[in-house]
XYZ file of N, CA and C in Angstrom:
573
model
N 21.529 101.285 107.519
C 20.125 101.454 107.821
C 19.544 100.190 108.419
N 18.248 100.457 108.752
C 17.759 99.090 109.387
C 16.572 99.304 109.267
N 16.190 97.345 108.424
C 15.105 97.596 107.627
C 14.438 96.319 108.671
N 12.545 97.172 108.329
C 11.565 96.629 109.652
C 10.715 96.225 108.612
N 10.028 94.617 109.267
C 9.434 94.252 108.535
C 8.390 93.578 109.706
N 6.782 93.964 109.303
C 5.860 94.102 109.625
C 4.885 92.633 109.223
N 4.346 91.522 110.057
C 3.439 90.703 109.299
C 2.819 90.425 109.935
N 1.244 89.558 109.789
C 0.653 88.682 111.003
C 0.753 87.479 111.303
N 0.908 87.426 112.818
C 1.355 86.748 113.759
C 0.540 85.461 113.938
N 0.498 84.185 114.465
C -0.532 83.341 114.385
C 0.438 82.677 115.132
N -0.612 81.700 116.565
C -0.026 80.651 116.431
C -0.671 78.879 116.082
N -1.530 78.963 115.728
C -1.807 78.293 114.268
C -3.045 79.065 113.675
N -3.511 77.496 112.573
C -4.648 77.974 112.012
C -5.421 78.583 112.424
N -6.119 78.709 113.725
C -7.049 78.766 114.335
C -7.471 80.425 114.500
N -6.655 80.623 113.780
C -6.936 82.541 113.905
C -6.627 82.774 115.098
N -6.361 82.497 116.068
C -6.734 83.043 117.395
C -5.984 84.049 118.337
N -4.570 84.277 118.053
C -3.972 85.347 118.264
C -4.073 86.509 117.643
N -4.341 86.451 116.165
C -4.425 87.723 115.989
C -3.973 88.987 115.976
N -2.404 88.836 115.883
C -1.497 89.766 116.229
C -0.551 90.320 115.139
N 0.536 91.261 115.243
C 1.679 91.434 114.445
C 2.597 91.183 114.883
N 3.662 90.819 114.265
C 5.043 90.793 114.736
C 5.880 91.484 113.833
N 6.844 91.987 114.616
C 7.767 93.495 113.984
C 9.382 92.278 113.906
N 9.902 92.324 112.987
C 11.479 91.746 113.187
C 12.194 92.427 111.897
N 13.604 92.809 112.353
C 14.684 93.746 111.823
C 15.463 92.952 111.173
N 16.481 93.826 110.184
C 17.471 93.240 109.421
C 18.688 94.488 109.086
N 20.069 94.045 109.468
C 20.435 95.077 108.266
C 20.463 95.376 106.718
N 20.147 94.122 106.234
C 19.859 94.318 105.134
C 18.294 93.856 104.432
N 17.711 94.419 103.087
C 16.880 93.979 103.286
C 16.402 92.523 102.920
N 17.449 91.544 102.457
C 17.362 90.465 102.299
C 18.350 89.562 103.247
N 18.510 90.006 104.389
C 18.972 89.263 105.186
C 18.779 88.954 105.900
N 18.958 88.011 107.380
C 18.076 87.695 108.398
C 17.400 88.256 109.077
N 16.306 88.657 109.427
C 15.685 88.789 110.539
C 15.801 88.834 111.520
N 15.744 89.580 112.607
C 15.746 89.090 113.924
C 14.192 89.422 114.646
N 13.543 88.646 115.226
C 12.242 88.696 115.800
C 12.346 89.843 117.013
N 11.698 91.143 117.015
C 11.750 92.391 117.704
C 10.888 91.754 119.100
N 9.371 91.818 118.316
C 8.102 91.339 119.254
C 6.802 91.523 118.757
N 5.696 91.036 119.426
C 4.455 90.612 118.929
C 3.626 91.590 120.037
N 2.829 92.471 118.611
C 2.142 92.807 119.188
C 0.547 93.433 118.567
N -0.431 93.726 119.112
C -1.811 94.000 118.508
C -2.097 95.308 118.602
N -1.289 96.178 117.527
C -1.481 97.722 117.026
C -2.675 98.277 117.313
N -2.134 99.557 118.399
C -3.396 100.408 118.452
C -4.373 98.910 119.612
N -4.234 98.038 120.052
C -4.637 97.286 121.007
C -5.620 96.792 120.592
N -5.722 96.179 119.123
C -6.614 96.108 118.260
C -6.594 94.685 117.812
N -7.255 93.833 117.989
C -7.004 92.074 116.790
C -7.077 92.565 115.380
N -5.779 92.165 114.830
C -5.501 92.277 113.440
C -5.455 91.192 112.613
N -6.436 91.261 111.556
C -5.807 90.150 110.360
C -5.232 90.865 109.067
N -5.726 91.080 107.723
C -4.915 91.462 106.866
C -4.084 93.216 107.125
N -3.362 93.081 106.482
C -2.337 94.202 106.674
C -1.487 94.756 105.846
N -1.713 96.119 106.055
C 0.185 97.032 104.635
C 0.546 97.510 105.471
N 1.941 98.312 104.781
C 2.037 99.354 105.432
C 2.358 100.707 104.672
N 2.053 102.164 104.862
C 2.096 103.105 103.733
C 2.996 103.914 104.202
N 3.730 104.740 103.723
C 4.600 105.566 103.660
C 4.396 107.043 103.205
N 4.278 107.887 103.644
C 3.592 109.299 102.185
C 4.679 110.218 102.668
N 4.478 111.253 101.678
C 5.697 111.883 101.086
C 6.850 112.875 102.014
N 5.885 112.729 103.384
C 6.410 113.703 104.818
C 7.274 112.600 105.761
N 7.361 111.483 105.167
C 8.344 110.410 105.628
C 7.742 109.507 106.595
N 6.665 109.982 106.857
C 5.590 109.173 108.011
C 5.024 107.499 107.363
N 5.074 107.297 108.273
C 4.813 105.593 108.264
C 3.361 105.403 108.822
N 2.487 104.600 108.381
C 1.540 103.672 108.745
C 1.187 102.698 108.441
N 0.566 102.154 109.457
C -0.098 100.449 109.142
C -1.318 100.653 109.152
N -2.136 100.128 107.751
C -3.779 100.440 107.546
C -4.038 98.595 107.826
N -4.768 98.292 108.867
C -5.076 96.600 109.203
C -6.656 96.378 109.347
N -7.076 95.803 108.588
C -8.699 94.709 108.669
C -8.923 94.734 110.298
N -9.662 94.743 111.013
C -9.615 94.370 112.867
C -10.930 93.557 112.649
N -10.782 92.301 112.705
C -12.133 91.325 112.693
C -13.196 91.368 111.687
N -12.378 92.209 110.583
C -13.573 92.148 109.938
C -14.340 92.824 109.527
N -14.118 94.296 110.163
C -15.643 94.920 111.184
C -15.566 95.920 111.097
N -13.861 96.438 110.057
C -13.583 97.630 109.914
C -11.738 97.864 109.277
N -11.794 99.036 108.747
C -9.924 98.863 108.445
C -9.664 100.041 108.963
N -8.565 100.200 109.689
C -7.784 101.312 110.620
C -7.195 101.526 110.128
N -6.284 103.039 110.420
C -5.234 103.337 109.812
C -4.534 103.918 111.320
N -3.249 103.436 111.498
C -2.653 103.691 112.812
C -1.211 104.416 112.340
N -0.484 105.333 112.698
C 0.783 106.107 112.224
C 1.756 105.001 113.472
N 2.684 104.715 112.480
C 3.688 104.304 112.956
C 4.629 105.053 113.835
N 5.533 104.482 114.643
C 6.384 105.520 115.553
C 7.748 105.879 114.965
N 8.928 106.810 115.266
C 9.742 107.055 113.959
C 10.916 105.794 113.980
N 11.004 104.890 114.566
C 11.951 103.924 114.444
C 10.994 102.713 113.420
N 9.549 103.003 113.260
C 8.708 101.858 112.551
C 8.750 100.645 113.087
N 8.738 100.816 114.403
C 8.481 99.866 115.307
C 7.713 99.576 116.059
N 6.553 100.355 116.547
C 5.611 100.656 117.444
C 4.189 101.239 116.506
N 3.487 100.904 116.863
C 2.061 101.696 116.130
C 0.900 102.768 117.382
N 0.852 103.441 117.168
C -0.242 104.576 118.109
C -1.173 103.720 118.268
N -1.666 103.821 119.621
C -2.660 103.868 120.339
C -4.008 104.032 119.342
N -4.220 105.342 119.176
C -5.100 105.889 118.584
C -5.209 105.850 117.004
N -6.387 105.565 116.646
C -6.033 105.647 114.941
C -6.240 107.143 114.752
N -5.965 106.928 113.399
C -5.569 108.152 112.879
C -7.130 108.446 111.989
N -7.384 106.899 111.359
C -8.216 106.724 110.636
C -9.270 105.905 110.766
N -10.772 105.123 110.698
C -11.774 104.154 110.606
C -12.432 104.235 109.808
N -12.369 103.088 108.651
C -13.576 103.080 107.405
C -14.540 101.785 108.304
N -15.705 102.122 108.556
C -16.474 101.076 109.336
C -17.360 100.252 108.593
N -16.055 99.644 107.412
C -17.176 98.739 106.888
C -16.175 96.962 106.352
N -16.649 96.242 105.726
C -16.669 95.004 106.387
C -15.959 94.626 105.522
N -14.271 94.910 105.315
C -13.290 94.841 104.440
C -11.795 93.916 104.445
N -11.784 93.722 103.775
C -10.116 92.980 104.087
C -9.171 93.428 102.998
N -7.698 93.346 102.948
C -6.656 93.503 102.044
C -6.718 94.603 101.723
N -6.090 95.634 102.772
C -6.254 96.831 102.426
C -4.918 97.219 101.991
N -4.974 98.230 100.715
C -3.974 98.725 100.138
C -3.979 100.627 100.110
N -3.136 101.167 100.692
C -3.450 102.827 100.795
C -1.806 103.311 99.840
N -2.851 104.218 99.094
C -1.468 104.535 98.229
C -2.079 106.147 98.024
N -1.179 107.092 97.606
C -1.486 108.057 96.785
C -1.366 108.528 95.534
N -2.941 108.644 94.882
C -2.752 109.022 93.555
C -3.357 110.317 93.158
N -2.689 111.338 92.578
C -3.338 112.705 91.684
C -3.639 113.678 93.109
N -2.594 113.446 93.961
C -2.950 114.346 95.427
C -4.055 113.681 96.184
N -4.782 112.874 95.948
C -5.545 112.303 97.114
C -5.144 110.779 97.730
N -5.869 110.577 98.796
C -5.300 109.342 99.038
C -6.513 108.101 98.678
N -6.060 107.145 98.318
C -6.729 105.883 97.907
C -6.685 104.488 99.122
N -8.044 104.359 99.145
C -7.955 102.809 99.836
C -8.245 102.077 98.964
N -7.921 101.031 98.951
C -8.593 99.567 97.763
C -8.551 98.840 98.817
N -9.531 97.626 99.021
C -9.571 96.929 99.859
C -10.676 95.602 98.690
N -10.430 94.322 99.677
C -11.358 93.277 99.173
C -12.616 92.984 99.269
N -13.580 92.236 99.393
C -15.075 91.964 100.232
C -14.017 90.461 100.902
N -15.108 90.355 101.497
C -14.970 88.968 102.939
C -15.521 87.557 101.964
N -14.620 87.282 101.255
C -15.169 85.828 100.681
C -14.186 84.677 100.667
N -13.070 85.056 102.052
C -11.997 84.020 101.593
C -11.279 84.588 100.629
N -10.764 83.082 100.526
C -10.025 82.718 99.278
C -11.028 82.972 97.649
N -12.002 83.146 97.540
C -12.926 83.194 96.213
C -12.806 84.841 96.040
N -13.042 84.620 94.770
C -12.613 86.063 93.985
C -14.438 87.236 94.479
N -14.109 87.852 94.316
C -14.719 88.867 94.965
C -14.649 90.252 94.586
N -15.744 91.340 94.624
C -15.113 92.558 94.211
C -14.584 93.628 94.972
N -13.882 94.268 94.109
C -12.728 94.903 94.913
C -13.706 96.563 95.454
N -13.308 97.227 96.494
C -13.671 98.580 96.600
C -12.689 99.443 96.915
N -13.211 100.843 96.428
C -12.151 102.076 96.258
C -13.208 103.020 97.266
N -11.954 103.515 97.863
C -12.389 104.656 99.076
C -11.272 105.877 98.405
N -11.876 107.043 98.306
C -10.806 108.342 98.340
C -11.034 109.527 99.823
N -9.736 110.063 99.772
C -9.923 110.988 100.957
C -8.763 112.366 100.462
N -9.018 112.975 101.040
C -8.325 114.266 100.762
C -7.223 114.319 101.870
N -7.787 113.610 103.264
C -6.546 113.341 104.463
C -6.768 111.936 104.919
N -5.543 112.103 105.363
C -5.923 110.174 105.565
C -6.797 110.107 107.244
N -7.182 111.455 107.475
C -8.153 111.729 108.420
C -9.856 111.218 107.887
N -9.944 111.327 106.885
C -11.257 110.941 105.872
C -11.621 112.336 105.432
N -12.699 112.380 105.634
C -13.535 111.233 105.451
C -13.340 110.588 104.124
N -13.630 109.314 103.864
C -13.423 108.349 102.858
C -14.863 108.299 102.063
N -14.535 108.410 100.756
C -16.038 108.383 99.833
C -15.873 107.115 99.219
N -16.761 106.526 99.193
C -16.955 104.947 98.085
C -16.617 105.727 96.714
N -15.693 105.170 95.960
C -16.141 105.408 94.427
C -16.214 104.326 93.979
N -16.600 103.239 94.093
C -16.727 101.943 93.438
C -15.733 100.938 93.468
N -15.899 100.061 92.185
C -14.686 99.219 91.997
C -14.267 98.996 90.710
N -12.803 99.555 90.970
C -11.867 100.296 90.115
C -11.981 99.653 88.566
N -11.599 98.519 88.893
C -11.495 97.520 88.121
C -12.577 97.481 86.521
N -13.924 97.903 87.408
C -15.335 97.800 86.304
C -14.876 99.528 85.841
N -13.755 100.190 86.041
C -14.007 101.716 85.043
C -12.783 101.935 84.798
N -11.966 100.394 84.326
C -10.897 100.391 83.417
C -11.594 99.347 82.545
N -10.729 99.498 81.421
C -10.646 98.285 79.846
C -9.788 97.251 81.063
N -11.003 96.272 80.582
C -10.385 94.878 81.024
C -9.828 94.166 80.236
N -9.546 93.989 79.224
C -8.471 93.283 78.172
C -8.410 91.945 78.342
N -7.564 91.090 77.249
C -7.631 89.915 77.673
C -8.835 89.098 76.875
N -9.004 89.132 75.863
C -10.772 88.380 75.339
C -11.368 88.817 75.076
N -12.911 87.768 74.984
C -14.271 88.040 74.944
C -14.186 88.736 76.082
N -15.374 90.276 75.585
C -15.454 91.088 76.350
C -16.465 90.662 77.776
N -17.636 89.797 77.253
C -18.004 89.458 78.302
C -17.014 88.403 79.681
N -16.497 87.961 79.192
C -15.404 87.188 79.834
C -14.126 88.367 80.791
N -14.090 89.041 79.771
C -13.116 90.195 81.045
C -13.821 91.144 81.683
N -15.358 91.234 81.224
C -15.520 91.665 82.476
C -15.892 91.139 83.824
N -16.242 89.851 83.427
C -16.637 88.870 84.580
C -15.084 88.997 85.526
N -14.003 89.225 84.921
C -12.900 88.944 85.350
C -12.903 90.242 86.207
N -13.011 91.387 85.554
C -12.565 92.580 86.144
C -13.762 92.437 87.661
N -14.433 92.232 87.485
C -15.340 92.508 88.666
C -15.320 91.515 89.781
N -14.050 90.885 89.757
C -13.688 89.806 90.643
C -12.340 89.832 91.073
N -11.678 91.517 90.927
C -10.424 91.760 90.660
C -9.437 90.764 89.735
N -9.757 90.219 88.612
C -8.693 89.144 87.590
C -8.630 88.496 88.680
N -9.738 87.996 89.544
C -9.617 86.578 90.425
C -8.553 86.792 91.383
N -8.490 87.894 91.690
C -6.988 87.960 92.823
C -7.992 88.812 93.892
N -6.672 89.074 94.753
C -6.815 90.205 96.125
C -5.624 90.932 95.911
N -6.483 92.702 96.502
C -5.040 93.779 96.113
C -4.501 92.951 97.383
N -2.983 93.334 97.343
C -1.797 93.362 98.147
C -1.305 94.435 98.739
N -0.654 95.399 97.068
C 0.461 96.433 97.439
C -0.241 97.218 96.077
N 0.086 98.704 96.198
C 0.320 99.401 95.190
C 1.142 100.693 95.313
N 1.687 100.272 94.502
C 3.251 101.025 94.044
C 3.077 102.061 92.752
N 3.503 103.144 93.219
C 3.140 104.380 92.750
C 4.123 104.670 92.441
N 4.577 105.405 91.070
C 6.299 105.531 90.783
C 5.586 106.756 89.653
N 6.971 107.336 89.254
C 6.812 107.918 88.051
C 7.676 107.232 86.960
N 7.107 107.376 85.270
C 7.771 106.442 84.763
C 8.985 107.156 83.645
N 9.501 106.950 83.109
C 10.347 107.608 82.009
C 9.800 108.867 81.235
N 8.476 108.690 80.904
C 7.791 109.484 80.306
C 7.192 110.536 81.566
N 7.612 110.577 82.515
C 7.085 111.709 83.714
C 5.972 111.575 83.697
N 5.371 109.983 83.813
C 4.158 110.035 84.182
C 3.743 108.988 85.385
N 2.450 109.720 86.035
C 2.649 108.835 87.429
C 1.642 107.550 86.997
N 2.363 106.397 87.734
C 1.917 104.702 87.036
C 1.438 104.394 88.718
N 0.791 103.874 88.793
C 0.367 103.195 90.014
C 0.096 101.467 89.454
N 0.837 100.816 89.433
C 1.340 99.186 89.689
C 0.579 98.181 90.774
N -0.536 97.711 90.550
C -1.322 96.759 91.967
C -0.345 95.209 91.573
N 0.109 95.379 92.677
C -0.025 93.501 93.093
C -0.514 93.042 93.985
N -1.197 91.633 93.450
C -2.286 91.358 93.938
C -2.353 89.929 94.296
N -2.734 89.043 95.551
C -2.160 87.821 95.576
C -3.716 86.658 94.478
N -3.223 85.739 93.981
C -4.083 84.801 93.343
C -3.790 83.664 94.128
N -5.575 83.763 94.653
C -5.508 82.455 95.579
C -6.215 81.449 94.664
N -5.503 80.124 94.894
C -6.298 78.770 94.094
C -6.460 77.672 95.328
N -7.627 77.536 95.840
C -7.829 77.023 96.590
C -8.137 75.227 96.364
N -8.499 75.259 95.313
C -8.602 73.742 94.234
C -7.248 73.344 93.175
N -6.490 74.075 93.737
C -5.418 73.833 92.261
C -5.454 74.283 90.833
N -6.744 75.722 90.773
C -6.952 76.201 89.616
C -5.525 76.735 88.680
């Protein structure tokens, strides 16, 4: 098999390319080879996943300036992204994570604060056509654990000080479906 791996492109700090780059492996921990660079759907991209659902179809859901998160279907080698989205939530998001849970589909995404903790938002849709409904943030309508209650919830409503990443949806021993967030923790001071 041959495994594709999807990230953004930069050529420095400066944000200013704005792109993806696609590079292959036969294995999935083995070298790389750099495919090519390019801006999905003809779009400036910064944060980025990519989702998979159960008809074998591939997409990349990507932040575009800021200003909005797309959802573009991948091509069947997962090398190329459509032209056209598939999807547009037009609002002012980063770190988007699309998974499916209980038959619908889920966005989680961040607010725009950097590196500082921030709260998280949940979009549901019935197609990954949308339309997408706000249901809040997830985080404040689970038990936050961990302490003083006032203290976890300060936590929960700042996602536990992280940004989603990935979420991984499995079933577990007990035939039940677990959805797993990882989430990156940025310390910008050495916290």
């Amino acid at each position: 098999g041959l495994f594709v791996m999807w990230f953004h492109l930069e050529r420095s700090r400066s944000y200013s390319l704005n792109a993806a780059g696609v590079a292959t492996s036969s294995t999935p921990c083995g070298r790389y080879s750099f495919r090519h660079a390019l801006r999905p759907g003809g779009l400036r991209s910064f944060d980025a996943t990519l989702f998979q659902d159960s008809h074998r179809l591939a997409y990349r859901v990507q932040d575009v300036e800021h200003k909005a998160v797309v959802i573009l279907r991948l091509s069947a080698d997962f090398l190329n992204a459509s032209a056209a989205p598939v999807s547009v939530l037009h609002e002012r998001r980063e770190a988007p994570c699309l998974f499916r849970w209980a038959g619908r589909y889920h966005l989680l995404t961040s607010g725009l604060t950097w590196w500082n903790p921030n709260p998280a938002a949940l979009h549901v849709a019935d197609s990954l056509r949308g339309p997408w409904t706000h249901v809040g943030n997830p985080f404040l309508q689970s038990p936050a654990g961990g302490g003083p209650e006032q203290r976890g919830k300060r936590a929960a409503a700042t996602s536990f000080h992280s940004q989603p990443a990935f979420v991984l949806v499995y079933t577990s021993e007990r035939q039940e479906q677990v959805a797993l967030l990882m989430a990156d923790r940025w310390c910008p001071r050495g916290e």
